[in-house]
Coordinates of C-alpha atoms in Angstrom, one line a residue:
M1 CA 89.6 -31.1 51.2
Q2 CA 85.8 -31.8 51.3
T3 CA 83.5 -29.3 49.3
S4 CA 79.5 -28.9 49.4
N5 CA 77.1 -28.7 47.0
L6 CA 74.7 -26.9 48.9
P7 CA 73.3 -23.1 47.9
V8 CA 75.6 -20.4 49.0
M9 CA 73.6 -18.6 51.3
V10 CA 76.6 -16.2 53.2
W11 CA 79.3 -14.7 51.2
K12 CA 82.2 -14.3 53.5
L13 CA 85.0 -11.8 53.2
G14 CA 88.2 -11.9 54.3
L15 CA 91.5 -9.7 54.1
T16 CA 89.4 -6.8 54.0
S17 CA 92.2 -4.7 56.2
T18 CA 95.3 -3.5 54.8
G19 CA 97.1 -5.2 58.0
A20 CA 95.6 -8.8 56.9
R21 CA 96.4 -8.2 53.2
E22 CA 99.6 -7.3 54.0
A23 CA 100.2 -10.5 56.0
F24 CA 99.3 -12.9 53.6
G25 CA 100.9 -10.9 50.6
A26 CA 97.3 -10.5 49.3
E27 CA 96.7 -7.7 46.4
E28 CA 92.5 -8.0 47.2
P29 CA 90.5 -9.8 49.5
A30 CA 89.6 -13.1 49.8
V31 CA 86.2 -14.9 49.3
G32 CA 84.4 -17.7 51.5
R33 CA 81.3 -19.5 51.3
L34 CA 78.5 -20.7 53.9
A35 CA 75.5 -22.7 53.3
A36 CA 72.3 -22.0 55.4
S37 CA 73.2 -24.5 57.5
A38 CA 76.1 -22.4 58.8
I39 CA 73.6 -19.5 60.0
M40 CA 73.2 -19.2 64.0
N41 CA 70.5 -17.7 65.3
N42 CA 71.5 -14.5 67.5
G43 CA 72.0 -15.7 71.7
T44 CA 71.8 -19.3 71.1
E45 CA 74.9 -21.9 71.8
V46 CA 77.1 -23.2 69.1
R47 CA 79.5 -26.1 69.7
H48 CA 83.2 -25.6 69.8
A49 CA 84.7 -28.3 68.1
W50 CA 88.0 -26.6 66.7
P51 CA 91.7 -26.9 68.0
K52 CA 91.7 -23.3 67.9
G53 CA 88.5 -21.1 67.1
Y54 CA 88.1 -17.3 66.5
A55 CA 85.8 -14.9 66.3
E56 CA 85.2 -11.5 64.7
A57 CA 82.6 -9.1 64.6
E58 CA 81.2 -8.4 60.9
L59 CA 78.6 -5.9 59.5
V60 CA 76.3 -8.1 57.6
F61 CA 74.3 -7.1 54.5
E62 CA 71.2 -8.9 53.4
L63 CA 70.2 -8.8 49.6
G64 CA 66.4 -7.7 48.9
L65 CA 67.3 -7.7 44.8
D66 CA 69.8 -9.7 42.5
L67 CA 73.0 -8.4 41.9
P68 CA 73.3 -10.2 38.3
P69 CA 76.3 -10.4 36.2
T70 CA 76.7 -7.0 34.2
S71 CA 79.0 -5.5 31.7
V72 CA 79.2 -2.0 33.7
P73 CA 80.9 -2.4 36.9
Y74 CA 78.5 -1.9 40.2
T75 CA 79.3 1.0 42.2
R76 CA 78.0 2.3 45.5
E77 CA 75.1 4.0 43.8
S78 CA 74.2 1.1 41.9
V79 CA 74.2 -1.8 44.9
L80 CA 72.3 0.6 47.4
P81 CA 68.7 -0.5 46.3
A82 CA 69.5 -4.1 46.5
I83 CA 70.2 -3.6 50.1
N84 CA 67.3 -5.0 52.2
A85 CA 68.9 -5.0 55.6
I86 CA 71.9 -4.2 57.9
Y87 CA 72.9 -6.6 60.7
G88 CA 75.5 -6.8 63.4
G89 CA 77.2 -10.3 63.3
I90 CA 79.9 -12.6 64.4
E91 CA 82.0 -14.8 62.1
L92 CA 83.2 -18.0 63.9
A93 CA 86.7 -19.0 62.2
A94 CA 89.1 -21.9 62.1
S95 CA 91.4 -23.6 59.9
R96 CA 90.8 -27.2 58.7
F97 CA 94.5 -27.5 58.5
D98 CA 96.8 -28.1 61.7
T99 CA 98.0 -24.3 61.8
T100 CA 96.4 -21.0 60.9
D101 CA 100.0 -20.3 59.8
L102 CA 98.6 -20.6 56.2
P103 CA 100.1 -19.2 52.7
L104 CA 97.8 -17.4 50.8
G105 CA 96.6 -20.5 48.4
L106 CA 95.9 -22.8 51.4
F107 CA 94.0 -19.8 53.1
V108 CA 91.7 -19.3 50.2
A109 CA 91.4 -22.9 50.0
D110 CA 90.3 -23.5 53.6
N111 CA 87.2 -21.2 52.7
A112 CA 89.2 -18.1 54.1
M113 CA 88.8 -19.9 57.4
G114 CA 85.0 -19.5 57.7
H115 CA 82.9 -21.7 59.5
A116 CA 79.6 -20.1 60.5
L117 CA 77.9 -16.6 60.8
V118 CA 76.0 -15.3 64.1
L119 CA 73.1 -13.4 62.5
G120 CA 72.5 -10.6 65.0
K121 CA 70.4 -7.7 65.6
R122 CA 68.8 -5.7 62.6
L123 CA 70.5 -2.5 62.8
S124 CA 68.8 -0.8 59.6
T125 CA 66.7 -1.5 56.8
R126 CA 68.9 0.4 54.5
W127 CA 72.3 1.9 54.2
E128 CA 73.2 5.0 56.4
D129 CA 76.5 6.7 56.0
R130 CA 77.0 6.1 59.7
F131 CA 77.8 2.3 58.9
G132 CA 81.0 3.5 57.2
D133 CA 82.6 4.4 60.1
M134 CA 81.1 3.3 63.4
P135 CA 83.3 2.3 66.3
V136 CA 82.9 -1.9 67.0
T137 CA 83.6 -4.0 69.9
I138 CA 84.0 -7.6 70.3
A139 CA 83.7 -8.9 74.2
T140 CA 84.1 -12.6 75.8
N141 CA 82.5 -12.9 79.2
G142 CA 82.2 -9.7 79.9
E143 CA 85.3 -8.2 79.1
V144 CA 86.2 -6.0 75.8
Q145 CA 89.1 -8.0 73.7
E146 CA 88.9 -5.7 70.9
N147 CA 88.2 -2.1 69.7
G148 CA 87.6 -1.7 66.2
S149 CA 85.7 0.2 63.6
T150 CA 83.8 -0.5 60.5
V151 CA 86.4 1.7 58.8
R152 CA 88.9 -1.4 58.7
V153 CA 86.7 -3.0 56.2
L154 CA 88.4 -1.8 53.0
G155 CA 87.7 1.5 54.1
N156 CA 84.0 1.2 54.1
P157 CA 82.0 -1.7 54.3
L158 CA 79.9 -0.9 51.4
D159 CA 83.1 -0.5 49.4
A160 CA 83.3 -4.3 50.3
L161 CA 79.5 -5.3 49.0
V162 CA 80.5 -3.4 45.9
W163 CA 84.0 -5.2 45.3
L164 CA 82.3 -8.7 46.0
A165 CA 79.5 -8.0 43.2
N166 CA 82.2 -7.1 40.8
W167 CA 84.5 -10.1 41.8
L168 CA 81.5 -12.1 41.1
C169 CA 80.6 -10.9 37.8
E170 CA 84.5 -11.1 36.8
N171 CA 84.7 -14.6 38.0
G172 CA 81.8 -16.2 36.3
E173 CA 79.9 -17.0 39.7
G174 CA 76.7 -15.7 38.9
G175 CA 76.2 -12.2 40.8
L176 CA 74.6 -11.8 44.3
R177 CA 71.2 -13.0 44.7
R178 CA 68.1 -11.7 46.9
E179 CA 68.0 -13.0 50.5
Q180 CA 71.6 -13.8 50.4
L181 CA 73.9 -12.2 52.9
V182 CA 77.5 -11.0 52.7
A183 CA 79.7 -10.9 56.0
S184 CA 81.5 -7.8 54.8
G185 CA 84.7 -8.4 56.8
S186 CA 86.3 -8.1 60.2
C187 CA 85.8 -4.8 62.2
T188 CA 88.1 -6.0 65.1
G189 CA 90.4 -8.6 63.8
A190 CA 90.3 -12.3 65.4
T191 CA 89.8 -13.1 68.5
L192 CA 90.8 -16.4 70.1
V193 CA 87.9 -18.4 71.8
H194 CA 87.3 -21.0 73.9
P195 CA 84.6 -23.1 75.1
G196 CA 82.6 -21.7 77.7
D197 CA 83.1 -18.1 76.0
V198 CA 80.2 -15.9 75.6
V199 CA 81.0 -13.5 73.0
V200 CA 79.4 -10.4 72.2
T201 CA 79.9 -7.6 69.7
E202 CA 78.7 -4.0 69.9
F203 CA 78.1 -1.8 67.2
D204 CA 78.1 1.9 68.2
G205 CA 77.4 0.8 71.8
I206 CA 74.4 -1.4 70.8
D207 CA 74.9 -4.9 71.8
A208 CA 74.4 -6.6 68.4
A209 CA 75.2 -10.0 68.3
R210 CA 75.7 -12.8 71.0
I211 CA 76.8 -16.4 71.2
T212 CA 77.5 -19.1 73.5
L213 CA 80.6 -21.4 72.9
V214 CA 80.2 -24.9 74.7
A215 CA 82.3 -27.9 74.3

């Protein structure tokens, strides 16, 4: 396995739905890391270079303040001031192994299959309660593949941010930093994608993120 010493610009959460954790026998989400080079602009093209690639609709947090290690666990209330913006996004996922049928340990070692994040439209400059249970769809080539909801993400994506802030404290990772992004988890599940596909996610009917996959 290859590793990178590049700074983390995106924290990517996986296994944030009950079904996903049950499938892997996990008791908590999995954490992946992406560098700045893995952040894709909305509406652009990206090379599809994997035997099997997947796309997921994700609510993305941008941090405006650090959330450093603390002896007092973070709560919803204590993370709210650090949120600088909320975006719609698309995670592009693929396994670095020959199969996606991985045991939990290899899934974690595979960076939770995270490869890239498409940072879509800014939906708000602050957290709003509507993001806790918002309908989400993912479509390829104009056809909806999955109907989902932000509620799939630990019951509320804000709780995913709280969980990550505390997990980083507990694991000596130095906490969350200003300007980092947090891809909070899949609102739709994984959609198989192919070269030539145009992938679009909608959050509450808003065309929030779009990417074209090229061979």
